[in-house]
């Protein structure tokens, strides 16, 4: 997202899909070099830029039509997680955007989930790139493990301890779809997630995985009756209702 043309493409796509909140990973913003984005359709931006280069960075963008008043935020200095909390009308809400490393995912995710648990209040939505397929038999094109079953169980136990479930898989229990393509390995994986509390599922209309267009990751969207429509899932410079996207 440190390229103006890419920022414009992403914001145009988010506006077209009527996204209220976007959870972004790999923004490539460095500390001290974050552009002013407040004049765009998404007029509230919160960032956790990387302090050690431009290969990381996560952000949360809120559409001007979503009157969220943010009261506090918690950002990782390494540009791997960002949590914000506040209110939308009478609703309290906590949003998180995460970008896990491609090694040591288990320990990192468990530590980060613990920090998130200590921070949260109200409606909880956490989205991002875990860099691991949580159910490799159906979430990878080859059906192979990148981590042991014991490691995967540990991640799922940590998610359960925070009270979160994989919204897309819960709403699409029999569907096989992927959010990431590896050109090196010629394989597809579902690495991008929107985690929510189980009680929030009844307010969700649908969860979907889009096309891999502006990134090597596809956007993952959650359309719900909560105050936000979310989307997540862009990776920059290869391009989380609520949307998670990798810019």
mmCIF file of C-alpha atoms in Angstrom:
data_model
loop_
_atom_site.group_PDB
_atom_site.id
_atom_site.type_symbol
_atom_site.label_atom_id
_atom_site.label_comp_id
_atom_site.label_asym_id
_atom_site.label_seq_id
_atom_site.Cartn_x
_atom_site.Cartn_y
_atom_site.Cartn_z
ATOM 1 C CA UNK A 1 0.000 0.000 0.000
ATOM 2 C CA UNK A 2 2.993 2.313 -0.058
ATOM 3 C CA UNK A 3 2.335 2.724 -3.797
ATOM 4 C CA UNK A 4 -0.366 5.376 -4.530
ATOM 5 C CA UNK A 5 -1.847 3.423 -7.453
ATOM 6 C CA UNK A 6 -2.244 0.304 -5.294
ATOM 7 C CA UNK A 7 -3.915 2.297 -2.522
ATOM 8 C CA UNK A 8 -6.395 3.705 -5.014
ATOM 9 C CA UNK A 9 -7.154 0.257 -6.470
ATOM 10 C CA UNK A 10 -7.766 -1.243 -3.060
ATOM 11 C CA UNK A 11 -9.955 1.586 -1.792
ATOM 12 C CA UNK A 12 -11.984 1.513 -5.024
ATOM 13 C CA UNK A 13 -12.558 -2.224 -4.619
ATOM 14 C CA UNK A 14 -13.562 -1.823 -0.966
ATOM 15 C CA UNK A 15 -15.975 0.985 -1.809
ATOM 16 C CA UNK A 16 -17.541 -1.055 -4.635
ATOM 17 C CA UNK A 17 -18.151 -3.934 -2.236
ATOM 18 C CA UNK A 18 -19.616 -1.567 0.391
ATOM 19 C CA UNK A 19 -17.123 -2.620 3.043
ATOM 20 C CA UNK A 20 -17.369 -0.794 6.365
ATOM 21 C CA UNK A 21 -14.111 -1.976 7.918
ATOM 22 C CA UNK A 22 -11.030 -3.409 6.222
ATOM 23 C CA UNK A 23 -8.354 -5.367 8.058
ATOM 24 C CA UNK A 24 -5.133 -5.079 6.096
ATOM 25 C CA UNK A 25 -1.850 -6.974 6.255
ATOM 26 C CA UNK A 26 1.554 -6.430 4.667
ATOM 27 C CA UNK A 27 0.873 -2.773 4.037
ATOM 28 C CA UNK A 28 4.632 -2.222 3.660
ATOM 29 C CA UNK A 29 4.424 1.011 5.664
ATOM 30 C CA UNK A 30 7.534 1.846 7.651
ATOM 31 C CA UNK A 31 7.488 3.806 10.867
ATOM 32 C CA UNK A 32 7.727 7.494 10.080
ATOM 33 C CA UNK A 33 6.712 6.944 6.436
ATOM 34 C CA UNK A 34 2.951 6.390 6.626
ATOM 35 C CA UNK A 35 1.026 8.553 4.101
ATOM 36 C CA UNK A 36 -1.991 10.651 5.071
ATOM 37 C CA UNK A 37 -5.015 8.674 3.946
ATOM 38 C CA UNK A 38 -7.770 10.561 5.785
ATOM 39 C CA UNK A 39 -9.226 12.148 2.624
ATOM 40 C CA UNK A 40 -10.106 8.784 1.075
ATOM 41 C CA UNK A 41 -13.460 6.950 1.350
ATOM 42 C CA UNK A 42 -11.977 5.252 4.388
ATOM 43 C CA UNK A 43 -11.252 8.305 6.475
ATOM 44 C CA UNK A 44 -10.155 6.604 9.691
ATOM 45 C CA UNK A 45 -6.885 4.694 9.441
ATOM 46 C CA UNK A 46 -4.951 2.980 12.195
ATOM 47 C CA UNK A 47 -1.533 1.512 11.577
ATOM 48 C CA UNK A 48 1.111 -0.714 13.066
ATOM 49 C CA UNK A 49 3.990 0.020 10.690
ATOM 50 C CA UNK A 50 7.169 -2.005 10.802
ATOM 51 C CA UNK A 51 10.144 -0.519 12.604
ATOM 52 C CA UNK A 52 12.627 -2.830 10.876
ATOM 53 C CA UNK A 53 11.921 -2.385 7.161
ATOM 54 C CA UNK A 54 8.928 -2.331 4.851
ATOM 55 C CA UNK A 55 8.149 -6.034 4.517
ATOM 56 C CA UNK A 56 5.413 -6.082 7.168
ATOM 57 C CA UNK A 57 2.873 -3.622 8.564
ATOM 58 C CA UNK A 58 -0.815 -4.051 9.386
ATOM 59 C CA UNK A 59 -3.637 -1.523 9.313
ATOM 60 C CA UNK A 60 -7.342 -1.128 9.998
ATOM 61 C CA UNK A 61 -9.410 1.186 7.781
ATOM 62 C CA UNK A 62 -12.896 2.416 8.681
ATOM 63 C CA UNK A 63 -15.313 3.838 6.108
ATOM 64 C CA UNK A 64 -16.561 7.381 6.640
ATOM 65 C CA UNK A 65 -20.106 5.998 6.772
ATOM 66 C CA UNK A 66 -19.212 3.921 9.840
ATOM 67 C CA UNK A 67 -19.164 6.273 12.861
ATOM 68 C CA UNK A 68 -16.758 4.301 15.035
ATOM 69 C CA UNK A 69 -15.238 6.257 17.909
ATOM 70 C CA UNK A 70 -11.962 4.572 18.799
ATOM 71 C CA UNK A 71 -10.957 4.816 22.450
ATOM 72 C CA UNK A 72 -7.686 2.860 22.494
ATOM 73 C CA UNK A 73 -5.328 0.798 20.377
ATOM 74 C CA UNK A 74 -2.518 -1.674 20.855
ATOM 75 C CA UNK A 75 0.103 -1.955 18.109
ATOM 76 C CA UNK A 76 3.041 -4.279 17.615
ATOM 77 C CA UNK A 77 6.301 -2.464 16.930
ATOM 78 C CA UNK A 78 7.273 -5.161 14.455
ATOM 79 C CA UNK A 79 4.214 -4.457 12.302
ATOM 80 C CA UNK A 80 2.514 -7.797 12.893
ATOM 81 C CA UNK A 81 -0.620 -6.954 14.876
ATOM 82 C CA UNK A 82 -2.942 -4.047 15.573
ATOM 83 C CA UNK A 83 -5.927 -4.005 17.934
ATOM 84 C CA UNK A 84 -8.392 -1.159 18.330
ATOM 85 C CA UNK A 85 -11.521 -0.815 20.448
ATOM 86 C CA UNK A 86 -14.280 1.741 20.764
ATOM 87 C CA UNK A 87 -17.960 2.257 20.048
ATOM 88 C CA UNK A 88 -20.346 2.399 17.103
ATOM 89 C CA UNK A 89 -23.508 3.975 18.444
ATOM 90 C CA UNK A 90 -24.436 1.942 21.518
ATOM 91 C CA UNK A 91 -22.248 -1.012 20.548
ATOM 92 C CA UNK A 92 -18.777 -1.580 21.986
ATOM 93 C CA UNK A 93 -16.443 -3.335 19.564
ATOM 94 C CA UNK A 94 -12.868 -4.620 19.335
ATOM 95 C CA UNK A 95 -11.150 -5.190 15.989
ATOM 96 C CA UNK A 96 -7.822 -6.862 15.333
ATOM 97 C CA UNK A 97 -5.610 -7.264 12.273
ATOM 98 C CA UNK A 98 -2.777 -9.813 12.414
ATOM 99 C CA UNK A 99 0.013 -11.003 10.119
ATOM 100 C CA UNK A 100 1.769 -14.088 11.485
ATOM 101 C CA UNK A 101 5.366 -14.946 10.558
ATOM 102 C CA UNK A 102 5.925 -17.909 8.232
ATOM 103 C CA UNK A 103 7.999 -19.704 10.884
ATOM 104 C CA UNK A 104 7.181 -20.054 14.567
ATOM 105 C CA UNK A 105 3.488 -19.445 13.867
ATOM 106 C CA UNK A 106 2.237 -21.500 16.808
ATOM 107 C CA UNK A 107 4.036 -19.652 19.577
ATOM 108 C CA UNK A 108 3.463 -16.281 17.914
ATOM 109 C CA UNK A 109 -0.269 -16.854 17.458
ATOM 110 C CA UNK A 110 -0.713 -18.084 21.042
ATOM 111 C CA UNK A 111 1.163 -15.067 22.469
ATOM 112 C CA UNK A 112 -0.756 -12.667 20.258
ATOM 113 C CA UNK A 113 -4.118 -14.229 21.091
ATOM 114 C CA UNK A 114 -3.297 -13.874 24.783
ATOM 115 C CA UNK A 115 -2.544 -10.173 24.306
ATOM 116 C CA UNK A 116 -5.746 -9.776 22.305
ATOM 117 C CA UNK A 117 -7.784 -11.471 25.037
ATOM 118 C CA UNK A 118 -6.439 -9.026 27.629
ATOM 119 C CA UNK A 119 -7.399 -6.080 25.397
ATOM 120 C CA UNK A 120 -10.858 -6.942 24.105
ATOM 121 C CA UNK A 121 -14.273 -5.631 25.050
ATOM 122 C CA UNK A 122 -17.722 -5.933 23.446
ATOM 123 C CA UNK A 123 -18.173 -7.356 19.924
ATOM 124 C CA UNK A 124 -14.931 -9.099 18.930
ATOM 125 C CA UNK A 125 -13.613 -9.582 15.389
ATOM 126 C CA UNK A 126 -10.060 -10.689 14.618
ATOM 127 C CA UNK A 127 -8.829 -11.129 11.061
ATOM 128 C CA UNK A 128 -5.635 -11.696 9.216
ATOM 129 C CA UNK A 129 -3.056 -13.985 7.679
ATOM 130 C CA UNK A 130 -2.100 -16.829 10.040
ATOM 131 C CA UNK A 131 0.440 -18.238 7.571
ATOM 132 C CA UNK A 132 -0.910 -21.694 8.342
ATOM 133 C CA UNK A 133 -3.889 -23.719 7.103
ATOM 134 C CA UNK A 134 -5.759 -24.780 10.239
ATOM 135 C CA UNK A 135 -7.281 -27.872 8.604
ATOM 136 C CA UNK A 136 -4.782 -28.905 5.902
ATOM 137 C CA UNK A 137 -6.819 -31.874 4.656
ATOM 138 C CA UNK A 138 -9.444 -29.504 3.215
ATOM 139 C CA UNK A 139 -7.711 -26.099 3.419
ATOM 140 C CA UNK A 140 -4.801 -26.971 1.099
ATOM 141 C CA UNK A 141 -4.939 -28.201 -2.495
ATOM 142 C CA UNK A 142 -2.520 -31.026 -1.696
ATOM 143 C CA UNK A 143 -4.051 -31.968 1.632
ATOM 144 C CA UNK A 144 -0.598 -31.994 3.255
ATOM 145 C CA UNK A 145 0.564 -30.737 6.646
ATOM 146 C CA UNK A 146 2.904 -27.785 7.078
ATOM 147 C CA UNK A 147 2.729 -28.218 10.856
ATOM 148 C CA UNK A 148 2.123 -31.266 13.020
ATOM 149 C CA UNK A 149 -1.375 -32.131 14.216
ATOM 150 C CA UNK A 150 -0.175 -31.365 17.730
ATOM 151 C CA UNK A 151 0.853 -27.844 16.681
ATOM 152 C CA UNK A 152 -2.463 -27.268 14.914
ATOM 153 C CA UNK A 153 -4.378 -28.460 17.987
ATOM 154 C CA UNK A 154 -2.440 -25.970 20.097
ATOM 155 C CA UNK A 155 -3.494 -23.075 17.822
ATOM 156 C CA UNK A 156 -7.121 -24.200 17.925
ATOM 157 C CA UNK A 157 -6.967 -24.520 21.715
ATOM 158 C CA UNK A 158 -5.622 -20.964 21.964
ATOM 159 C CA UNK A 159 -8.440 -19.706 19.718
ATOM 160 C CA UNK A 160 -11.005 -21.519 21.843
ATOM 161 C CA UNK A 161 -9.533 -20.061 25.041
ATOM 162 C CA UNK A 162 -10.147 -16.583 23.634
ATOM 163 C CA UNK A 163 -13.652 -17.652 22.566
ATOM 164 C CA UNK A 164 -13.137 -17.380 18.795
ATOM 165 C CA UNK A 165 -14.130 -19.577 15.853
ATOM 166 C CA UNK A 166 -13.291 -19.589 12.141
ATOM 167 C CA UNK A 167 -16.339 -17.794 10.722
ATOM 168 C CA UNK A 168 -15.832 -18.832 7.080
ATOM 169 C CA UNK A 169 -15.447 -22.554 7.813
ATOM 170 C CA UNK A 170 -18.354 -22.540 10.288
ATOM 171 C CA UNK A 171 -20.658 -20.932 7.716
ATOM 172 C CA UNK A 172 -19.270 -23.023 4.824
ATOM 173 C CA UNK A 173 -18.679 -26.425 6.442
ATOM 174 C CA UNK A 174 -18.546 -28.470 3.228
ATOM 175 C CA UNK A 175 -16.917 -25.957 0.885
ATOM 176 C CA UNK A 176 -13.317 -26.309 -0.302
ATOM 177 C CA UNK A 177 -11.877 -22.922 -1.231
ATOM 178 C CA UNK A 178 -8.541 -21.157 -0.848
ATOM 179 C CA UNK A 179 -7.269 -17.642 -0.201
ATOM 180 C CA UNK A 180 -3.610 -17.947 -1.225
ATOM 181 C CA UNK A 181 -1.695 -19.286 -4.200
ATOM 182 C CA UNK A 182 2.002 -20.171 -4.000
ATOM 183 C CA UNK A 183 3.614 -19.906 -7.419
ATOM 184 C CA UNK A 184 6.797 -21.503 -6.062
ATOM 185 C CA UNK A 185 5.002 -24.633 -4.893
ATOM 186 C CA UNK A 186 2.100 -24.498 -7.351
ATOM 187 C CA UNK A 187 -0.373 -24.970 -4.518
ATOM 188 C CA UNK A 188 -3.389 -23.286 -2.948
ATOM 189 C CA UNK A 189 -4.059 -22.789 0.766
ATOM 190 C CA UNK A 190 -6.601 -21.074 2.987
ATOM 191 C CA UNK A 191 -4.409 -18.862 5.166
ATOM 192 C CA UNK A 192 -6.682 -15.852 5.725
ATOM 193 C CA UNK A 193 -9.301 -15.882 8.462
ATOM 194 C CA UNK A 194 -11.976 -13.844 10.200
ATOM 195 C CA UNK A 195 -12.397 -15.101 13.746
ATOM 196 C CA UNK A 196 -15.497 -14.211 15.781
ATOM 197 C CA UNK A 197 -17.248 -15.456 18.957
ATOM 198 C CA UNK A 198 -19.736 -18.298 18.280
ATOM 199 C CA UNK A 199 -22.661 -16.206 19.535
ATOM 200 C CA UNK A 200 -22.004 -13.712 16.719
ATOM 201 C CA UNK A 201 -22.599 -16.359 14.050
ATOM 202 C CA UNK A 202 -26.375 -15.959 14.304
ATOM 203 C CA UNK A 203 -25.964 -12.344 13.118
ATOM 204 C CA UNK A 204 -23.883 -13.342 10.074
ATOM 205 C CA UNK A 205 -25.530 -13.543 6.660
ATOM 206 C CA UNK A 206 -22.586 -15.060 4.799
ATOM 207 C CA UNK A 207 -18.802 -15.383 4.653
ATOM 208 C CA UNK A 208 -17.020 -15.543 1.319
ATOM 209 C CA UNK A 209 -13.597 -15.749 -0.310
ATOM 210 C CA UNK A 210 -13.104 -13.493 -3.303
ATOM 211 C CA UNK A 211 -10.834 -13.741 -6.329
ATOM 212 C CA UNK A 212 -7.056 -13.404 -6.267
ATOM 213 C CA UNK A 213 -6.669 -10.205 -8.295
ATOM 214 C CA UNK A 214 -4.730 -7.365 -6.637
ATOM 215 C CA UNK A 215 -2.631 -9.732 -4.551
ATOM 216 C CA UNK A 216 -1.498 -13.325 -4.227
ATOM 217 C CA UNK A 217 -4.133 -13.481 -1.480
ATOM 218 C CA UNK A 218 -7.885 -13.338 -1.989
ATOM 219 C CA UNK A 219 -10.121 -11.129 0.174
ATOM 220 C CA UNK A 220 -12.182 -12.841 2.852
ATOM 221 C CA UNK A 221 -15.479 -11.109 3.655
ATOM 222 C CA UNK A 222 -18.021 -11.410 6.430
ATOM 223 C CA UNK A 223 -21.472 -9.905 5.947
ATOM 224 C CA UNK A 224 -23.285 -9.556 9.250
ATOM 225 C CA UNK A 225 -26.045 -7.695 11.050
ATOM 226 C CA UNK A 226 -23.487 -6.240 13.448
ATOM 227 C CA UNK A 227 -22.604 -2.535 12.977
ATOM 228 C CA UNK A 228 -19.894 -3.384 10.435
ATOM 229 C CA UNK A 229 -19.419 -5.291 7.179
ATOM 230 C CA UNK A 230 -15.887 -6.661 7.309
ATOM 231 C CA UNK A 231 -13.312 -7.807 4.800
ATOM 232 C CA UNK A 232 -9.715 -9.060 5.043
ATOM 233 C CA UNK A 233 -7.085 -10.619 2.802
ATOM 234 C CA UNK A 234 -4.732 -8.469 0.626
ATOM 235 C CA UNK A 235 -0.956 -8.870 0.505
ATOM 236 C CA UNK A 236 1.122 -5.950 -0.752
ATOM 237 C CA UNK A 237 2.622 -5.618 -3.230
ATOM 238 C CA UNK A 238 0.975 -8.811 -4.508
ATOM 239 C CA UNK A 239 -2.573 -7.991 -3.821
ATOM 240 C CA UNK A 240 -10.750 -8.730 6.188
ATOM 241 C CA UNK A 241 -20.038 -6.206 6.145
ATOM 242 C CA UNK A 242 -16.252 -6.677 7.487
ATOM 243 C CA UNK A 243 -13.450 -7.323 5.126
ATOM 244 C CA UNK A 244 -9.916 -8.484 5.621
ATOM 245 C CA UNK A 245 -7.536 -7.706 2.786
ATOM 246 C CA UNK A 246 -3.850 -7.813 2.067
ATOM 247 C CA UNK A 247 -2.982 -4.572 0.238
#
